[in-house]
Short mmCIF file of C-alpha atoms in Angstrom, two decimals:
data_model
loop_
_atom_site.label_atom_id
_atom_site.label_comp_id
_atom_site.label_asym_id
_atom_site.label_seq_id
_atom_site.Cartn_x
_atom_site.Cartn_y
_atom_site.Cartn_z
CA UNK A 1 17.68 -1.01 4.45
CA UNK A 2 15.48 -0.86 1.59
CA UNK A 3 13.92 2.16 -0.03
CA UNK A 4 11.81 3.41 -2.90
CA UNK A 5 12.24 5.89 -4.58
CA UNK A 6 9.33 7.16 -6.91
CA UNK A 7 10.87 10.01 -9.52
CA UNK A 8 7.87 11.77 -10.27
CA UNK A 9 5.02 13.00 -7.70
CA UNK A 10 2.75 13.86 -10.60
CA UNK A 11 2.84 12.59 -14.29
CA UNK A 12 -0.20 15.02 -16.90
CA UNK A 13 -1.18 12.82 -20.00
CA UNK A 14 -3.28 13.07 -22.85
CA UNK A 15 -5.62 10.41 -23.50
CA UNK A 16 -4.08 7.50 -25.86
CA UNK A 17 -0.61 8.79 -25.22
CA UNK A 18 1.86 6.38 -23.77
CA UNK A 19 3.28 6.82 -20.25
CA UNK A 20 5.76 5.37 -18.30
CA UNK A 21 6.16 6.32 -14.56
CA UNK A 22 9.70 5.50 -12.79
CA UNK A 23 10.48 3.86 -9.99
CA UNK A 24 13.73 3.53 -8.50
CA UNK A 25 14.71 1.26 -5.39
CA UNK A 26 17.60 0.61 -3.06
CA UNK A 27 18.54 -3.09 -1.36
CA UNK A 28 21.42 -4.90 -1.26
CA UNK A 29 19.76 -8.59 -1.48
CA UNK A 30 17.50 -9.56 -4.21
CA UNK A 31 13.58 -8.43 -3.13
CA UNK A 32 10.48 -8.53 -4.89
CA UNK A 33 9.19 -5.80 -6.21
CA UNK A 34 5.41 -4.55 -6.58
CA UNK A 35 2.89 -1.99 -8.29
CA UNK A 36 -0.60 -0.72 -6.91
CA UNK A 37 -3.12 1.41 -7.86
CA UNK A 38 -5.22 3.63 -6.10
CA UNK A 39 -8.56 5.21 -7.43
CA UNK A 40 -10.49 7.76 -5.59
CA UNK A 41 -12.11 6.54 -2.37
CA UNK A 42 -10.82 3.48 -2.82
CA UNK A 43 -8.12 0.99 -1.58
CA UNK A 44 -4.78 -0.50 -3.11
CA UNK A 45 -5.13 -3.10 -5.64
CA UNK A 46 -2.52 -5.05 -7.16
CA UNK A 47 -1.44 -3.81 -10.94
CA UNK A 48 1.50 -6.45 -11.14
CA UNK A 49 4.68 -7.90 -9.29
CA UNK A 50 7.77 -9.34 -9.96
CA UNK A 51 9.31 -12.08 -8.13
CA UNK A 52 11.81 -13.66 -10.22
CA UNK A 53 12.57 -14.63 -13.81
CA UNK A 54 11.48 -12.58 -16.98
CA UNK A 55 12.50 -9.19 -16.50
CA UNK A 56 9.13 -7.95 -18.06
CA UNK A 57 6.21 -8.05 -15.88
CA UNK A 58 2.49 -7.49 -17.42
CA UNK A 59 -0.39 -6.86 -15.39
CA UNK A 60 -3.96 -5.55 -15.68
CA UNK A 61 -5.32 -2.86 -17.92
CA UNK A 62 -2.55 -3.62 -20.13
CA UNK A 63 0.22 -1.76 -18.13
CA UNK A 64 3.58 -3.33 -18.25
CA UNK A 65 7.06 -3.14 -15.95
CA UNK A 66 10.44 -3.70 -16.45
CA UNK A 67 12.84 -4.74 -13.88
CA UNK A 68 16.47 -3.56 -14.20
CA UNK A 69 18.68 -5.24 -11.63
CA UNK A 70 22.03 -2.89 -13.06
CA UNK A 71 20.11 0.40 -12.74
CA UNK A 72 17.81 -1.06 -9.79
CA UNK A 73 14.78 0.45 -11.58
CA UNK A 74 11.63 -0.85 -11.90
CA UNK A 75 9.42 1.38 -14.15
CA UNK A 76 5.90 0.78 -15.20
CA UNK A 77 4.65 1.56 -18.57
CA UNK A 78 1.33 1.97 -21.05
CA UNK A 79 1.41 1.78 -24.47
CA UNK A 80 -1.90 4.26 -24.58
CA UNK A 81 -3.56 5.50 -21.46
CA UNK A 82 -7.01 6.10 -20.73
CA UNK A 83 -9.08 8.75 -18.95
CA UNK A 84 -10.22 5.69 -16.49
CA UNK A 85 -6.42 5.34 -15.77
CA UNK A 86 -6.56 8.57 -13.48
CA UNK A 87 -5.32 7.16 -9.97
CA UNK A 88 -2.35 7.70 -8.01
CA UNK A 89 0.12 4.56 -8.48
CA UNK A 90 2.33 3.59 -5.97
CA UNK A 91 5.39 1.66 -6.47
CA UNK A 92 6.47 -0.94 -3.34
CA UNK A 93 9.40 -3.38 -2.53
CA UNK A 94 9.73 -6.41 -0.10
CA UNK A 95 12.02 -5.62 3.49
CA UNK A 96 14.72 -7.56 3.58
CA UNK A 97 13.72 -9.66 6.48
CA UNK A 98 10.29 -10.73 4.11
CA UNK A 99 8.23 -8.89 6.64
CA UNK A 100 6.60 -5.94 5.18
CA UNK A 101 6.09 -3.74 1.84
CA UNK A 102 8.24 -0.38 1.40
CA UNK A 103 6.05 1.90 -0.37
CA UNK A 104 7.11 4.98 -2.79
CA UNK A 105 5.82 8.35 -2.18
CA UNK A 106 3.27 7.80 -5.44
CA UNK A 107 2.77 9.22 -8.73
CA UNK A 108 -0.74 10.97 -9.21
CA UNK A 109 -1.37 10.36 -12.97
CA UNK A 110 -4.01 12.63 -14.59
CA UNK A 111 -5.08 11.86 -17.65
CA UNK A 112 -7.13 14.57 -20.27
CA UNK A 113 -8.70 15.02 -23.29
CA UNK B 1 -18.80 -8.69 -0.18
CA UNK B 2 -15.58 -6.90 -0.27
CA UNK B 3 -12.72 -9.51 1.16
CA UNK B 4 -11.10 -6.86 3.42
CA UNK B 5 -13.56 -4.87 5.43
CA UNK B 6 -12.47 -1.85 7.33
CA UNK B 7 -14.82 0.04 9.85
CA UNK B 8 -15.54 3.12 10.05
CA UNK B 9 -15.23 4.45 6.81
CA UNK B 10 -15.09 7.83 8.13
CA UNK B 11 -14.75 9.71 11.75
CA UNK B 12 -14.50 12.85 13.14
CA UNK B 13 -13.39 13.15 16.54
CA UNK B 14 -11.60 15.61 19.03
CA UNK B 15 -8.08 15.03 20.10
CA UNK B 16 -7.84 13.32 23.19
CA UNK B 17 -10.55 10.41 22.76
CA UNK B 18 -9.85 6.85 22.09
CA UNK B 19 -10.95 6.02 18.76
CA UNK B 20 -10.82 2.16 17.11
CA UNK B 21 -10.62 1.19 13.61
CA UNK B 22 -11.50 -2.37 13.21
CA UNK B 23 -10.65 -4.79 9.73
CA UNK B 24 -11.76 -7.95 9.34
CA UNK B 25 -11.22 -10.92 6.28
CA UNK B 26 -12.79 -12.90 4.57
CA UNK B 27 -9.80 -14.42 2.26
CA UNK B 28 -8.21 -16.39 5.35
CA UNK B 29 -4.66 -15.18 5.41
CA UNK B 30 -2.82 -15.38 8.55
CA UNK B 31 -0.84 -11.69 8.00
CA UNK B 32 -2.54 -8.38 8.35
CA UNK B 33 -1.22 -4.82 8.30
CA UNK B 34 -2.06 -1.83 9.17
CA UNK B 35 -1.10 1.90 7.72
CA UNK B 36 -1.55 5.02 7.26
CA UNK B 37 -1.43 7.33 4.41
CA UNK B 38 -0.75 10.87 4.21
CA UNK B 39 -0.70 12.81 1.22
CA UNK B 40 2.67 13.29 -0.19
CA UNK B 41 4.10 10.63 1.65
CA UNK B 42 2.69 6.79 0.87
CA UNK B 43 1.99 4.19 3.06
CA UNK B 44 3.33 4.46 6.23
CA UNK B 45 3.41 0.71 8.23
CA UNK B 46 2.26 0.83 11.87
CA UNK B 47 1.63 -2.45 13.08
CA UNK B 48 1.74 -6.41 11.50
CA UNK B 49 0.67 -9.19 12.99
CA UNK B 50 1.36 -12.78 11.46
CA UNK B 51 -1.17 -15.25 13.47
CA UNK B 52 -3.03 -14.21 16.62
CA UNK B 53 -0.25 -14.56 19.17
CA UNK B 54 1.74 -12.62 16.66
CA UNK B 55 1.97 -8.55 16.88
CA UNK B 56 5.13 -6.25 15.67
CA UNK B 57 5.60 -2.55 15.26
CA UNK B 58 6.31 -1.19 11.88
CA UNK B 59 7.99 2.19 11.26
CA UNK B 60 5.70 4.54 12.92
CA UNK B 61 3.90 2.72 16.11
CA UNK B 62 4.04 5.69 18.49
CA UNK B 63 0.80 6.33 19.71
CA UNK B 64 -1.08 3.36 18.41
CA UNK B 65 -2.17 -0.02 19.76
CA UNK B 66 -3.55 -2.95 18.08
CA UNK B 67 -5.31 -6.24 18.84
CA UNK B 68 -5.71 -9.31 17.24
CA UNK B 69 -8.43 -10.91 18.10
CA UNK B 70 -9.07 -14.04 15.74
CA UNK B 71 -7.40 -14.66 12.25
CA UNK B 72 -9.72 -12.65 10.45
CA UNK B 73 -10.14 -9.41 13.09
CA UNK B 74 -7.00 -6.76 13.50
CA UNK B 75 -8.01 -3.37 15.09
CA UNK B 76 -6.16 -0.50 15.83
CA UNK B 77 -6.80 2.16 18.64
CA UNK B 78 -5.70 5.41 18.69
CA UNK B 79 -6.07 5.53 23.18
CA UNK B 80 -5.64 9.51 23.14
CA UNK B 81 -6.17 10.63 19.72
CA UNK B 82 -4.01 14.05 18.24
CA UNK B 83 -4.53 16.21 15.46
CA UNK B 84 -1.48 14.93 13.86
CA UNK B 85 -2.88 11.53 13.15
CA UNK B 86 -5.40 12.80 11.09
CA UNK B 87 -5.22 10.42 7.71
CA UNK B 88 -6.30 8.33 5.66
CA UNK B 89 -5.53 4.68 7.16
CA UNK B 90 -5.35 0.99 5.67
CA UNK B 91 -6.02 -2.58 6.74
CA UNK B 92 -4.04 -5.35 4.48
CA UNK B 93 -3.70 -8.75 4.41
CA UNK B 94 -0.95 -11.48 2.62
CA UNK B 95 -0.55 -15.14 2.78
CA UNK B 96 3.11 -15.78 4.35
CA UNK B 97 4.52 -16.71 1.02
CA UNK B 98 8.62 -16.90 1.59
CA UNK B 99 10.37 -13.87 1.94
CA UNK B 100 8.01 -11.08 1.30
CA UNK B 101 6.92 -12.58 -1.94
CA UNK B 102 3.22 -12.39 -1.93
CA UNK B 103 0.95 -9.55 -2.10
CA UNK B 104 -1.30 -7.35 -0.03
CA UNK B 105 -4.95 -7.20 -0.33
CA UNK B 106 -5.81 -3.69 0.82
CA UNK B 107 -9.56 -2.97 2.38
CA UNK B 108 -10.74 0.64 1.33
CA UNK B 109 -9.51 2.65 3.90
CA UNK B 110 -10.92 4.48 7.33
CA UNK B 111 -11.00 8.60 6.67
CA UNK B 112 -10.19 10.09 10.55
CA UNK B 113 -10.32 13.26 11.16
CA UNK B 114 -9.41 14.79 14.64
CA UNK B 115 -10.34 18.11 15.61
#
């Protein structure tokens, strides 16, 4: 069965410093792999996905993933974060029947000053 | 208007009552979820349903029902609520797409609390 595994529960930044939060997953066919966002009091929107060819992903708000088939990894990264990039990110991969989303555990970024 | 509407936003309410969170859609997808959330732990699926006649239990049914009652309406009832399912809970909705290949659309969540 599928799983996700997201490395770190909480990631502290300083604003305009890059980040890159990790994401590690388990399947043994090929699935399709997703990142949300969360903001406070709010629901989960879409920051990218990958279904199949280029192995780099870009999404919105300029954050980035790369999907590593070999080390079944599927980080996302920014270049320079933001103070308005404070959320909790979640990390989420296709069942293998097509059926549902496996969701990580989250990462609560916090970004300061 | 937001394209996944969930309803309450918030309730309180004492264990033992039946409570219902309803979703409804405006972006016409046939598949809707619904979750819960619980800090520490992600999204948690309880029930999908792919078209009306359509319902299936996700990881963590126990204590919940749902109903389908058009292509844009999924509720969920709690019929004797606990403390324990006290969270934060989500509607979503996807187009079938093959294979688990198209997104979610997430509505912003009903708050319950139970006393």
């Amino acid at each position: 069965a599928q799983s996700v595994t997201q490395l770190d529960s909480q990631v502290p930044v300083f604003e305009e410093a890059p980040v890159e939060l990790r994401c590690n997953y388990s399947s043994s066919v090929s699935v399709y792999l997703f990142w949300y966002v969360q903001y406070p009091n709010q629901g989960l929107q879409l920051l990218l996905k990958y279904l199949s060819g280029s192995t780099l992903v870009k999404g919105i708000n300029g954050f980035e993933a790369e999907f590593n088939k070999s080390q079944t990894s599927f980080h996302l990264r920014k270049p320079s974060v933001h103070i308005s990039d404070t959320a909790e990110y979640f990390c989420a991969v296709s069942n293998q029947a097509g059926t549902a989303l496996i969701f990580g555990k989250g990462t609560t970024l916090s970004v300061s000053s | 208007d937001a394209d996944v509407t969930q309803t309450p936003r918030n309730r309180i309410t004492k264990t033992g009552k039946r409570i219902m969170l309803e979703c409804s859609q405006t972006k016409g997808h046939d598949r809707m979820y619904w979750y819960r959330q619980d800090p520490g732990l992600g999204l948690r699926l309880i029930y999908y349903s792919f078209d009306v006649k359509d319902i299936n239990k996700g990881e963590i049914s126990d204590g919940y029902s749902v109903s389908r009652q058009a292509q844009a309406k999924f509720s969920l009832s709690l019929e004797s609520a606990i403390p324990n399912q006290t969270a934060l809970y989500f509607c979503a909705t996807s187009d079938p797409g093959t294979g688990g290949n198209q997104p979610q659309h997430f509505g912003d969540g009903t708050r319950l609390s139970i006393l």
